């Protein structure tokens, strides 16, 4: 059974940094493309970015609102996905989900972790 | 302002058939397949329909999807109380180089 467990959320001041983690199990993580999606309180879903598998180049893509501030990485030895978030803004406040990504079909989701950016 | 346009709400009575529309453009739905996600209250989204009309294992055949031109739709037949949820359409956008979502449709079972 695929399991994705996010962690690392919390309260951060504007301009601060935080790193989210996503522990994966139940599938061959190293072969998977992975995506982060966020959902602001009471709002819809928003794509944050994705990372390809190393065999497919391991490259990353980001949504315009986070490009240059967020970095997605992966550790295939520990089956963990990361989202490093710098220069945080209040509008980054959201629940962050990690998902498996099969040609942009997001077929498995974690339970999410909440990031609050506030002074 | 979402790239894909969905009605904010929809409703129906048990047993009814309801449809939810999703309108896009030539850079997304017009060129790429549509996926639908169901988000039950207080839970993470779940893949409901992929590649316009395919159902993942475990999704009842009451749920169906279709796509035509730059629009797509999700149909739910034999509506049940447990179908009350938010529904999101999504498609890859060639111009934005990433997937885009609709704003979501809140389905109420009366």
PDB file of N, CA and C in Angstrom, chain B residues 2-102:
ATOM      1  N   UNK B   2      -8.646  30.846 -10.981  1.00  0.00           N
ATOM      2  CA  UNK B   2      -8.102  29.596 -11.466  1.00  0.00           C
ATOM      3  C   UNK B   2      -8.050  29.593 -12.989  1.00  0.00           C
ATOM      4  N   UNK B   3      -7.090  28.821 -13.530  1.00  0.00           N
ATOM      5  CA  UNK B   3      -6.950  28.728 -14.979  1.00  0.00           C
ATOM      6  C   UNK B   3      -8.118  27.943 -15.573  1.00  0.00           C
ATOM      7  N   UNK B   4      -8.542  26.896 -14.886  1.00  0.00           N
ATOM      8  CA  UNK B   4      -9.701  26.116 -15.318  1.00  0.00           C
ATOM      9  C   UNK B   4     -10.927  26.604 -14.544  1.00  0.00           C
ATOM     10  N   UNK B   5     -12.051  26.692 -15.241  1.00  0.00           N
ATOM     11  CA  UNK B   5     -13.254  27.265 -14.631  1.00  0.00           C
ATOM     12  C   UNK B   5     -14.284  26.188 -14.314  1.00  0.00           C
ATOM     13  N   UNK B   6     -14.660  26.135 -13.055  1.00  0.00           N
ATOM     14  CA  UNK B   6     -15.706  25.219 -12.592  1.00  0.00           C
ATOM     15  C   UNK B   6     -16.786  26.031 -11.895  1.00  0.00           C
ATOM     16  N   UNK B   7     -18.028  25.526 -11.886  1.00  0.00           N
ATOM     17  CA  UNK B   7     -19.049  26.194 -11.066  1.00  0.00           C
ATOM     18  C   UNK B   7     -18.693  26.003  -9.599  1.00  0.00           C
ATOM     19  N   UNK B   8     -18.886  27.015  -8.762  1.00  0.00           N
ATOM     20  CA  UNK B   8     -18.510  26.880  -7.348  1.00  0.00           C
ATOM     21  C   UNK B   8     -19.348  25.867  -6.589  1.00  0.00           C
ATOM     22  N   UNK B   9     -20.563  25.617  -7.046  1.00  0.00           N
ATOM     23  CA  UNK B   9     -21.415  24.690  -6.316  1.00  0.00           C
ATOM     24  C   UNK B   9     -22.309  23.891  -7.248  1.00  0.00           C
ATOM     25  N   UNK B  10     -22.747  22.751  -6.766  1.00  0.00           N
ATOM     26  CA  UNK B  10     -23.703  21.893  -7.455  1.00  0.00           C
ATOM     27  C   UNK B  10     -24.468  21.131  -6.392  1.00  0.00           C
ATOM     28  N   UNK B  11     -25.658  20.688  -6.734  1.00  0.00           N
ATOM     29  CA  UNK B  11     -26.432  19.941  -5.753  1.00  0.00           C
ATOM     30  C   UNK B  11     -27.361  18.958  -6.442  1.00  0.00           C
ATOM     31  N   UNK B  12     -27.826  17.990  -5.678  1.00  0.00           N
ATOM     32  CA  UNK B  12     -28.770  17.001  -6.181  1.00  0.00           C
ATOM     33  C   UNK B  12     -29.320  16.197  -5.031  1.00  0.00           C
ATOM     34  N   UNK B  13     -30.372  15.485  -5.323  1.00  0.00           N
ATOM     35  CA  UNK B  13     -30.978  14.620  -4.311  1.00  0.00           C
ATOM     36  C   UNK B  13     -30.489  13.193  -4.511  1.00  0.00           C
ATOM     37  N   UNK B  14     -30.574  12.381  -3.476  1.00  0.00           N
ATOM     38  CA  UNK B  14     -30.122  10.988  -3.603  1.00  0.00           C
ATOM     39  C   UNK B  14     -30.756  10.291  -4.795  1.00  0.00           C
ATOM     40  N   UNK B  15     -29.926   9.591  -5.565  1.00  0.00           N
ATOM     41  CA  UNK B  15     -30.412   8.869  -6.731  1.00  0.00           C
ATOM     42  C   UNK B  15     -30.339   9.661  -8.022  1.00  0.00           C
ATOM     43  N   UNK B  16     -30.217  10.977  -7.907  1.00  0.00           N
ATOM     44  CA  UNK B  16     -30.156  11.833  -9.096  1.00  0.00           C
ATOM     45  C   UNK B  16     -28.809  11.712  -9.792  1.00  0.00           C
ATOM     46  N   UNK B  17     -28.772  12.274 -11.012  1.00  0.00           N
ATOM     47  CA  UNK B  17     -27.524  12.399 -11.747  1.00  0.00           C
ATOM     48  C   UNK B  17     -27.146  13.867 -11.799  1.00  0.00           C
ATOM     49  N   UNK B  18     -25.880  14.151 -11.468  1.00  0.00           N
ATOM     50  CA  UNK B  18     -25.405  15.530 -11.531  1.00  0.00           C
ATOM     51  C   UNK B  18     -24.149  15.573 -12.397  1.00  0.00           C
ATOM     52  N   UNK B  19     -23.950  16.711 -13.025  1.00  0.00           N
ATOM     53  CA  UNK B  19     -22.733  16.895 -13.813  1.00  0.00           C
ATOM     54  C   UNK B  19     -22.033  18.173 -13.353  1.00  0.00           C
ATOM     55  N   UNK B  20     -20.712  18.132 -13.414  1.00  0.00           N
ATOM     56  CA  UNK B  20     -19.874  19.271 -13.067  1.00  0.00           C
ATOM     57  C   UNK B  20     -19.004  19.594 -14.274  1.00  0.00           C
ATOM     58  N   UNK B  21     -19.026  20.822 -14.702  1.00  0.00           N
ATOM     59  CA  UNK B  21     -18.271  21.213 -15.889  1.00  0.00           C
ATOM     60  C   UNK B  21     -16.913  21.799 -15.520  1.00  0.00           C
ATOM     61  N   UNK B  22     -16.033  21.775 -16.506  1.00  0.00           N
ATOM     62  CA  UNK B  22     -14.685  22.305 -16.325  1.00  0.00           C
ATOM     63  C   UNK B  22     -14.264  22.898 -17.669  1.00  0.00           C
ATOM     64  N   UNK B  23     -14.056  24.192 -17.686  1.00  0.00           N
ATOM     65  CA  UNK B  23     -13.731  24.861 -18.935  1.00  0.00           C
ATOM     66  C   UNK B  23     -12.291  25.351 -18.930  1.00  0.00           C
ATOM     67  N   UNK B  24     -11.599  25.096 -20.013  1.00  0.00           N
ATOM     68  CA  UNK B  24     -10.199  25.502 -20.114  1.00  0.00           C
ATOM     69  C   UNK B  24      -9.894  26.190 -21.430  1.00  0.00           C
ATOM     70  N   UNK B  25      -8.726  25.912 -21.964  1.00  0.00           N
ATOM     71  CA  UNK B  25      -8.296  26.559 -23.208  1.00  0.00           C
ATOM     72  C   UNK B  25      -7.467  25.593 -24.046  1.00  0.00           C
ATOM     73  N   UNK B  26      -6.989  26.109 -25.160  1.00  0.00           N
ATOM     74  CA  UNK B  26      -6.220  25.269 -26.084  1.00  0.00           C
ATOM     75  C   UNK B  26      -4.873  24.868 -25.507  1.00  0.00           C
ATOM     76  N   UNK B  27      -4.401  25.569 -24.497  1.00  0.00           N
ATOM     77  CA  UNK B  27      -3.089  25.237 -23.922  1.00  0.00           C
ATOM     78  C   UNK B  27      -3.187  24.175 -22.835  1.00  0.00           C
ATOM     79  N   UNK B  28      -4.392  23.863 -22.386  1.00  0.00           N
ATOM     80  CA  UNK B  28      -4.524  22.839 -21.351  1.00  0.00           C
ATOM     81  C   UNK B  28      -5.487  21.736 -21.783  1.00  0.00           C
ATOM     82  N   UNK B  29      -6.767  21.886 -21.552  1.00  0.00           N
ATOM     83  CA  UNK B  29      -7.712  20.813 -21.881  1.00  0.00           C
ATOM     84  C   UNK B  29      -7.736  20.525 -23.377  1.00  0.00           C
ATOM     85  N   UNK B  30      -7.501  21.575 -24.175  1.00  0.00           N
ATOM     86  CA  UNK B  30      -7.525  21.379 -25.628  1.00  0.00           C
ATOM     87  C   UNK B  30      -6.414  20.485 -26.147  1.00  0.00           C
ATOM     88  N   UNK B  31      -5.347  20.303 -25.334  1.00  0.00           N
ATOM     89  CA  UNK B  31      -4.203  19.512 -25.792  1.00  0.00           C
ATOM     90  C   UNK B  31      -3.855  18.347 -24.881  1.00  0.00           C
ATOM     91  N   UNK B  32      -4.349  18.393 -23.635  1.00  0.00           N
ATOM     92  CA  UNK B  32      -3.934  17.395 -22.655  1.00  0.00           C
ATOM     93  C   UNK B  32      -5.137  16.786 -21.952  1.00  0.00           C
ATOM     94  N   UNK B  33      -4.927  15.621 -21.383  1.00  0.00           N
ATOM     95  CA  UNK B  33      -6.048  14.932 -20.741  1.00  0.00           C
ATOM     96  C   UNK B  33      -6.379  15.570 -19.392  1.00  0.00           C
ATOM     97  N   UNK B  34      -7.589  15.290 -18.961  1.00  0.00           N
ATOM     98  CA  UNK B  34      -8.123  15.878 -17.734  1.00  0.00           C
ATOM     99  C   UNK B  34      -8.208  14.824 -16.628  1.00  0.00           C
ATOM    100  N   UNK B  35      -7.837  15.239 -15.448  1.00  0.00           N
ATOM    101  CA  UNK B  35      -7.997  14.397 -14.266  1.00  0.00           C
ATOM    102  C   UNK B  35      -8.966  15.073 -13.305  1.00  0.00           C
ATOM    103  N   UNK B  36      -9.674  14.286 -12.542  1.00  0.00           N
ATOM    104  CA  UNK B  36     -10.605  14.799 -11.543  1.00  0.00           C
ATOM    105  C   UNK B  36     -10.230  14.254 -10.166  1.00  0.00           C
ATOM    106  N   UNK B  37     -10.349  15.109  -9.169  1.00  0.00           N
ATOM    107  CA  UNK B  37     -10.028  14.742  -7.793  1.00  0.00           C
ATOM    108  C   UNK B  37     -11.240  15.018  -6.903  1.00  0.00           C
ATOM    109  N   UNK B  38     -11.432  14.129  -5.960  1.00  0.00           N
ATOM    110  CA  UNK B  38     -12.500  14.268  -4.972  1.00  0.00           C
ATOM    111  C   UNK B  38     -11.869  14.547  -3.617  1.00  0.00           C
ATOM    112  N   UNK B  39     -12.365  15.577  -2.936  1.00  0.00           N
ATOM    113  CA  UNK B  39     -11.864  15.873  -1.593  1.00  0.00           C
ATOM    114  C   UNK B  39     -13.031  15.846  -0.623  1.00  0.00           C
ATOM    115  N   UNK B  40     -13.108  14.782   0.140  1.00  0.00           N
ATOM    116  CA  UNK B  40     -14.127  14.677   1.180  1.00  0.00           C
ATOM    117  C   UNK B  40     -13.796  15.647   2.303  1.00  0.00           C
ATOM    118  N   UNK B  41     -14.785  16.088   3.052  1.00  0.00           N
ATOM    119  CA  UNK B  41     -14.535  17.080   4.119  1.00  0.00           C
ATOM    120  C   UNK B  41     -13.430  16.655   5.077  1.00  0.00           C
ATOM    121  N   UNK B  42     -12.457  17.537   5.264  1.00  0.00           N
ATOM    122  CA  UNK B  42     -11.381  17.302   6.224  1.00  0.00           C
ATOM    123  C   UNK B  42     -10.348  16.281   5.809  1.00  0.00           C
ATOM    124  N   UNK B  43     -10.354  15.883   4.536  1.00  0.00           N
ATOM    125  CA  UNK B  43      -9.396  14.866   4.098  1.00  0.00           C
ATOM    126  C   UNK B  43      -8.575  15.369   2.914  1.00  0.00           C
ATOM    127  N   UNK B  44      -7.555  14.589   2.562  1.00  0.00           N
ATOM    128  CA  UNK B  44      -6.738  14.917   1.395  1.00  0.00           C
ATOM    129  C   UNK B  44      -7.496  14.579   0.110  1.00  0.00           C
ATOM    130  N   UNK B  45      -7.171  15.261  -0.967  1.00  0.00           N
ATOM    131  CA  UNK B  45      -7.793  14.896  -2.251  1.00  0.00           C
ATOM    132  C   UNK B  45      -7.439  13.469  -2.644  1.00  0.00           C
ATOM    133  N   UNK B  46      -8.293  12.926  -3.507  1.00  0.00           N
ATOM    134  CA  UNK B  46      -8.112  11.562  -4.004  1.00  0.00           C
ATOM    135  C   UNK B  46      -8.385  11.579  -5.508  1.00  0.00           C
ATOM    136  N   UNK B  47      -7.559  10.853  -6.251  1.00  0.00           N
ATOM    137  CA  UNK B  47      -7.774  10.757  -7.696  1.00  0.00           C
ATOM    138  C   UNK B  47      -9.069  10.018  -7.980  1.00  0.00           C
ATOM    139  N   UNK B  48      -9.941  10.628  -8.765  1.00  0.00           N
ATOM    140  CA  UNK B  48     -11.252  10.062  -9.048  1.00  0.00           C
ATOM    141  C   UNK B  48     -11.367   9.583 -10.502  1.00  0.00           C
ATOM    142  N   UNK B  49     -10.884  10.412 -11.420  1.00  0.00           N
ATOM    143  CA  UNK B  49     -10.912  10.111 -12.851  1.00  0.00           C
ATOM    144  C   UNK B  49      -9.580  10.555 -13.437  1.00  0.00           C
ATOM    145  N   UNK B  50      -8.993   9.745 -14.315  1.00  0.00           N
ATOM    146  CA  UNK B  50      -7.771  10.168 -14.996  1.00  0.00           C
ATOM    147  C   UNK B  50      -7.911   9.947 -16.501  1.00  0.00           C
ATOM    148  N   UNK B  51      -7.065  10.624 -17.233  1.00  0.00           N
ATOM    149  CA  UNK B  51      -7.086  10.529 -18.701  1.00  0.00           C
ATOM    150  C   UNK B  51      -8.504  10.702 -19.249  1.00  0.00           C
ATOM    151  N   UNK B  52      -9.165  11.729 -18.793  1.00  0.00           N
ATOM    152  CA  UNK B  52     -10.517  12.132 -19.231  1.00  0.00           C
ATOM    153  C   UNK B  52     -11.651  11.258 -18.702  1.00  0.00           C
ATOM    154  N   UNK B  53     -11.457   9.920 -18.757  1.00  0.00           N
ATOM    155  CA  UNK B  53     -12.611   9.080 -18.436  1.00  0.00           C
ATOM    156  C   UNK B  53     -12.260   7.774 -17.724  1.00  0.00           C
ATOM    157  N   UNK B  54     -10.998   7.572 -17.415  1.00  0.00           N
ATOM    158  CA  UNK B  54     -10.580   6.326 -16.764  1.00  0.00           C
ATOM    159  C   UNK B  54     -10.796   6.409 -15.248  1.00  0.00           C
ATOM    160  N   UNK B  55     -11.223   5.308 -14.671  1.00  0.00           N
ATOM    161  CA  UNK B  55     -11.422   5.251 -13.216  1.00  0.00           C
ATOM    162  C   UNK B  55     -10.341   4.396 -12.568  1.00  0.00           C
ATOM    163  N   UNK B  56      -9.680   4.935 -11.531  1.00  0.00           N
ATOM    164  CA  UNK B  56      -8.737   4.093 -10.773  1.00  0.00           C
ATOM    165  C   UNK B  56      -9.487   2.946 -10.116  1.00  0.00           C
ATOM    166  N   UNK B  57      -8.747   1.917  -9.789  1.00  0.00           N
ATOM    167  CA  UNK B  57      -9.328   0.782  -9.097  1.00  0.00           C
ATOM    168  C   UNK B  57     -10.024   1.243  -7.819  1.00  0.00           C
ATOM    169  N   UNK B  58     -11.239   0.775  -7.618  1.00  0.00           N
ATOM    170  CA  UNK B  58     -11.975   1.095  -6.408  1.00  0.00           C
ATOM    171  C   UNK B  58     -12.964   2.237  -6.553  1.00  0.00           C
ATOM    172  N   UNK B  59     -12.872   2.993  -7.634  1.00  0.00           N
ATOM    173  CA  UNK B  59     -13.825   4.079  -7.855  1.00  0.00           C
ATOM    174  C   UNK B  59     -15.076   3.505  -8.521  1.00  0.00           C
ATOM    175  N   UNK B  60     -16.242   3.722  -7.923  1.00  0.00           N
ATOM    176  CA  UNK B  60     -17.481   3.147  -8.485  1.00  0.00           C
ATOM    177  C   UNK B  60     -17.755   3.669  -9.890  1.00  0.00           C
ATOM    178  N   UNK B  61     -18.439   2.829 -10.689  1.00  0.00           N
ATOM    179  CA  UNK B  61     -18.737   3.246 -12.061  1.00  0.00           C
ATOM    180  C   UNK B  61     -19.867   4.266 -12.118  1.00  0.00           C
ATOM    181  N   UNK B  62     -20.343   4.708 -10.960  1.00  0.00           N
ATOM    182  CA  UNK B  62     -21.288   5.826 -10.925  1.00  0.00           C
ATOM    183  C   UNK B  62     -20.610   7.126 -11.354  1.00  0.00           C
ATOM    184  N   UNK B  63     -19.290   7.129 -11.248  1.00  0.00           N
ATOM    185  CA  UNK B  63     -18.519   8.311 -11.616  1.00  0.00           C
ATOM    186  C   UNK B  63     -17.991   8.135 -13.042  1.00  0.00           C
ATOM    187  N   UNK B  64     -18.203   9.140 -13.876  1.00  0.00           N
ATOM    188  CA  UNK B  64     -17.707   9.070 -15.248  1.00  0.00           C
ATOM    189  C   UNK B  64     -17.225  10.441 -15.693  1.00  0.00           C
ATOM    190  N   UNK B  65     -16.279  10.441 -16.621  1.00  0.00           N
ATOM    191  CA  UNK B  65     -15.743  11.693 -17.115  1.00  0.00           C
ATOM    192  C   UNK B  65     -15.745  11.730 -18.629  1.00  0.00           C
ATOM    193  N   UNK B  66     -15.779  12.941 -19.155  1.00  0.00           N
ATOM    194  CA  UNK B  66     -15.714  13.117 -20.598  1.00  0.00           C
ATOM    195  C   UNK B  66     -14.997  14.416 -20.915  1.00  0.00           C
ATOM    196  N   UNK B  67     -14.554  14.514 -22.149  1.00  0.00           N
ATOM    197  CA  UNK B  67     -13.829  15.716 -22.577  1.00  0.00           C
ATOM    198  C   UNK B  67     -14.191  15.985 -24.028  1.00  0.00           C
ATOM    199  N   UNK B  68     -14.360  17.252 -24.353  1.00  0.00           N
ATOM    200  CA  UNK B  68     -14.635  17.649 -25.723  1.00  0.00           C
ATOM    201  C   UNK B  68     -14.070  19.047 -25.946  1.00  0.00           C
ATOM    202  N   UNK B  69     -13.182  19.158 -26.915  1.00  0.00           N
ATOM    203  CA  UNK B  69     -12.581  20.452 -27.195  1.00  0.00           C
ATOM    204  C   UNK B  69     -11.817  20.970 -26.000  1.00  0.00           C
ATOM    205  N   UNK B  70     -12.192  22.144 -25.526  1.00  0.00           N
ATOM    206  CA  UNK B  70     -11.496  22.743 -24.379  1.00  0.00           C
ATOM    207  C   UNK B  70     -12.311  22.635 -23.094  1.00  0.00           C
ATOM    208  N   UNK B  71     -13.254  21.703 -23.058  1.00  0.00           N
ATOM    209  CA  UNK B  71     -14.064  21.512 -21.858  1.00  0.00           C
ATOM    210  C   UNK B  71     -14.107  20.045 -21.456  1.00  0.00           C
ATOM    211  N   UNK B  72     -14.387  19.831 -20.197  1.00  0.00           N
ATOM    212  CA  UNK B  72     -14.535  18.480 -19.665  1.00  0.00           C
ATOM    213  C   UNK B  72     -15.688  18.478 -18.678  1.00  0.00           C
ATOM    214  N   UNK B  73     -16.168  17.298 -18.371  1.00  0.00           N
ATOM    215  CA  UNK B  73     -17.229  17.218 -17.374  1.00  0.00           C
ATOM    216  C   UNK B  73     -17.128  15.925 -16.593  1.00  0.00           C
ATOM    217  N   UNK B  74     -17.602  16.012 -15.371  1.00  0.00           N
ATOM    218  CA  UNK B  74     -17.673  14.869 -14.467  1.00  0.00           C
ATOM    219  C   UNK B  74     -19.146  14.605 -14.206  1.00  0.00           C
ATOM    220  N   UNK B  75     -19.565  13.367 -14.372  1.00  0.00           N
ATOM    221  CA  UNK B  75     -20.949  13.002 -14.094  1.00  0.00           C
ATOM    222  C   UNK B  75     -20.986  12.003 -12.948  1.00  0.00           C
ATOM    223  N   UNK B  76     -21.936  12.221 -12.063  1.00  0.00           N
ATOM    224  CA  UNK B  76     -22.148  11.299 -10.956  1.00  0.00           C
ATOM    225  C   UNK B  76     -23.595  10.843 -11.021  1.00  0.00           C
ATOM    226  N   UNK B  77     -23.798   9.557 -11.226  1.00  0.00           N
ATOM    227  CA  UNK B  77     -25.161   9.033 -11.292  1.00  0.00           C
ATOM    228  C   UNK B  77     -25.485   8.301  -9.996  1.00  0.00           C
ATOM    229  N   UNK B  78     -26.760   8.123  -9.721  1.00  0.00           N
ATOM    230  CA  UNK B  78     -27.169   7.458  -8.480  1.00  0.00           C
ATOM    231  C   UNK B  78     -26.555   8.129  -7.269  1.00  0.00           C
ATOM    232  N   UNK B  79     -26.721   9.441  -7.198  1.00  0.00           N
ATOM    233  CA  UNK B  79     -26.081  10.249  -6.168  1.00  0.00           C
ATOM    234  C   UNK B  79     -26.314   9.679  -4.769  1.00  0.00           C
ATOM    235  N   UNK B  80     -25.251   9.650  -3.968  1.00  0.00           N
ATOM    236  CA  UNK B  80     -25.340   9.171  -2.593  1.00  0.00           C
ATOM    237  C   UNK B  80     -24.832  10.239  -1.639  1.00  0.00           C
ATOM    238  N   UNK B  81     -25.261  10.149  -0.400  1.00  0.00           N
ATOM    239  CA  UNK B  81     -24.886  11.162   0.590  1.00  0.00           C
ATOM    240  C   UNK B  81     -23.363  11.233   0.756  1.00  0.00           C
ATOM    241  N   UNK B  82     -22.691  10.094   0.598  1.00  0.00           N
ATOM    242  CA  UNK B  82     -21.231  10.097   0.779  1.00  0.00           C
ATOM    243  C   UNK B  82     -20.490  10.736  -0.389  1.00  0.00           C
ATOM    244  N   UNK B  83     -21.227  11.145  -1.430  1.00  0.00           N
ATOM    245  CA  UNK B  83     -20.594  11.844  -2.544  1.00  0.00           C
ATOM    246  C   UNK B  83     -20.432  13.335  -2.253  1.00  0.00           C
ATOM    247  N   UNK B  84     -20.957  13.773  -1.122  1.00  0.00           N
ATOM    248  CA  UNK B  84     -20.854  15.192  -0.763  1.00  0.00           C
ATOM    249  C   UNK B  84     -19.381  15.514  -0.510  1.00  0.00           C
ATOM    250  N   UNK B  85     -18.830  16.367  -1.352  1.00  0.00           N
ATOM    251  CA  UNK B  85     -17.395  16.641  -1.342  1.00  0.00           C
ATOM    252  C   UNK B  85     -17.108  17.803  -2.278  1.00  0.00           C
ATOM    253  N   UNK B  86     -15.829  18.205  -2.296  1.00  0.00           N
ATOM    254  CA  UNK B  86     -15.343  19.160  -3.290  1.00  0.00           C
ATOM    255  C   UNK B  86     -14.710  18.375  -4.426  1.00  0.00           C
ATOM    256  N   UNK B  87     -14.974  18.821  -5.646  1.00  0.00           N
ATOM    257  CA  UNK B  87     -14.447  18.149  -6.826  1.00  0.00           C
ATOM    258  C   UNK B  87     -13.613  19.135  -7.636  1.00  0.00           C
ATOM    259  N   UNK B  88     -12.415  18.689  -8.032  1.00  0.00           N
ATOM    260  CA  UNK B  88     -11.490  19.543  -8.773  1.00  0.00           C
ATOM    261  C   UNK B  88     -11.108  18.885 -10.091  1.00  0.00           C
ATOM    262  N   UNK B  89     -11.131  19.666 -11.164  1.00  0.00           N
ATOM    263  CA  UNK B  89     -10.562  19.190 -12.419  1.00  0.00           C
ATOM    264  C   UNK B  89      -9.128  19.713 -12.525  1.00  0.00           C
ATOM    265  N   UNK B  90      -8.322  19.053 -13.335  1.00  0.00           N
ATOM    266  CA  UNK B  90      -6.934  19.451 -13.515  1.00  0.00           C
ATOM    267  C   UNK B  90      -6.443  18.971 -14.870  1.00  0.00           C
ATOM    268  N   UNK B  91      -5.505  19.725 -15.436  1.00  0.00           N
ATOM    269  CA  UNK B  91      -4.898  19.334 -16.701  1.00  0.00           C
ATOM    270  C   UNK B  91      -3.540  20.005 -16.817  1.00  0.00           C
ATOM    271  N   UNK B  92      -2.644  19.378 -17.555  1.00  0.00           N
ATOM    272  CA  UNK B  92      -1.340  19.993 -17.801  1.00  0.00           C
ATOM    273  C   UNK B  92      -1.541  21.196 -18.714  1.00  0.00           C
ATOM    274  N   UNK B  93      -0.810  22.275 -18.421  1.00  0.00           N
ATOM    275  CA  UNK B  93      -0.878  23.460 -19.258  1.00  0.00           C
ATOM    276  C   UNK B  93       0.458  23.647 -19.966  1.00  0.00           C
ATOM    277  N   UNK B  94       0.419  23.601 -21.296  1.00  0.00           N
ATOM    278  CA  UNK B  94       1.663  23.697 -22.062  1.00  0.00           C
ATOM    279  C   UNK B  94       2.306  25.077 -21.950  1.00  0.00           C
ATOM    280  N   UNK B  95       1.502  26.101 -21.735  1.00  0.00           N
ATOM    281  CA  UNK B  95       2.049  27.448 -21.633  1.00  0.00           C
ATOM    282  C   UNK B  95       2.692  27.719 -20.282  1.00  0.00           C
ATOM    283  N   UNK B  96       2.064  27.204 -19.236  1.00  0.00           N
ATOM    284  CA  UNK B  96       2.559  27.412 -17.868  1.00  0.00           C
ATOM    285  C   UNK B  96       3.548  26.330 -17.446  1.00  0.00           C
ATOM    286  N   UNK B  97       3.666  25.278 -18.268  1.00  0.00           N
ATOM    287  CA  UNK B  97       4.604  24.189 -17.979  1.00  0.00           C
ATOM    288  C   UNK B  97       4.353  23.557 -16.624  1.00  0.00           C
ATOM    289  N   UNK B  98       3.091  23.333 -16.337  1.00  0.00           N
ATOM    290  CA  UNK B  98       2.727  22.675 -15.098  1.00  0.00           C
ATOM    291  C   UNK B  98       1.251  22.358 -15.116  1.00  0.00           C
ATOM    292  N   UNK B  99       0.781  21.541 -14.171  1.00  0.00           N
ATOM    293  CA  UNK B  99      -0.655  21.259 -14.122  1.00  0.00           C
ATOM    294  C   UNK B  99      -1.415  22.440 -13.534  1.00  0.00           C
ATOM    295  N   UNK B 100      -2.617  22.644 -14.021  1.00  0.00           N
ATOM    296  CA  UNK B 100      -3.479  23.694 -13.508  1.00  0.00           C
ATOM    297  C   UNK B 100      -4.766  23.045 -13.010  1.00  0.00           C
ATOM    298  N   UNK B 101      -5.342  23.654 -11.992  1.00  0.00           N
ATOM    299  CA  UNK B 101      -6.556  23.134 -11.378  1.00  0.00           C
ATOM    300  C   UNK B 101      -7.727  24.080 -11.607  1.00  0.00           C
ATOM    301  N   UNK B 102      -8.916  23.511 -11.551  1.00  0.00           N
ATOM    302  CA  UNK B 102     -10.102  24.331 -11.460  1.00  0.00           C
ATOM    303  C   UNK B 102     -10.256  24.817 -10.023  1.00  0.00           C
TER     304      UNK B 102
END
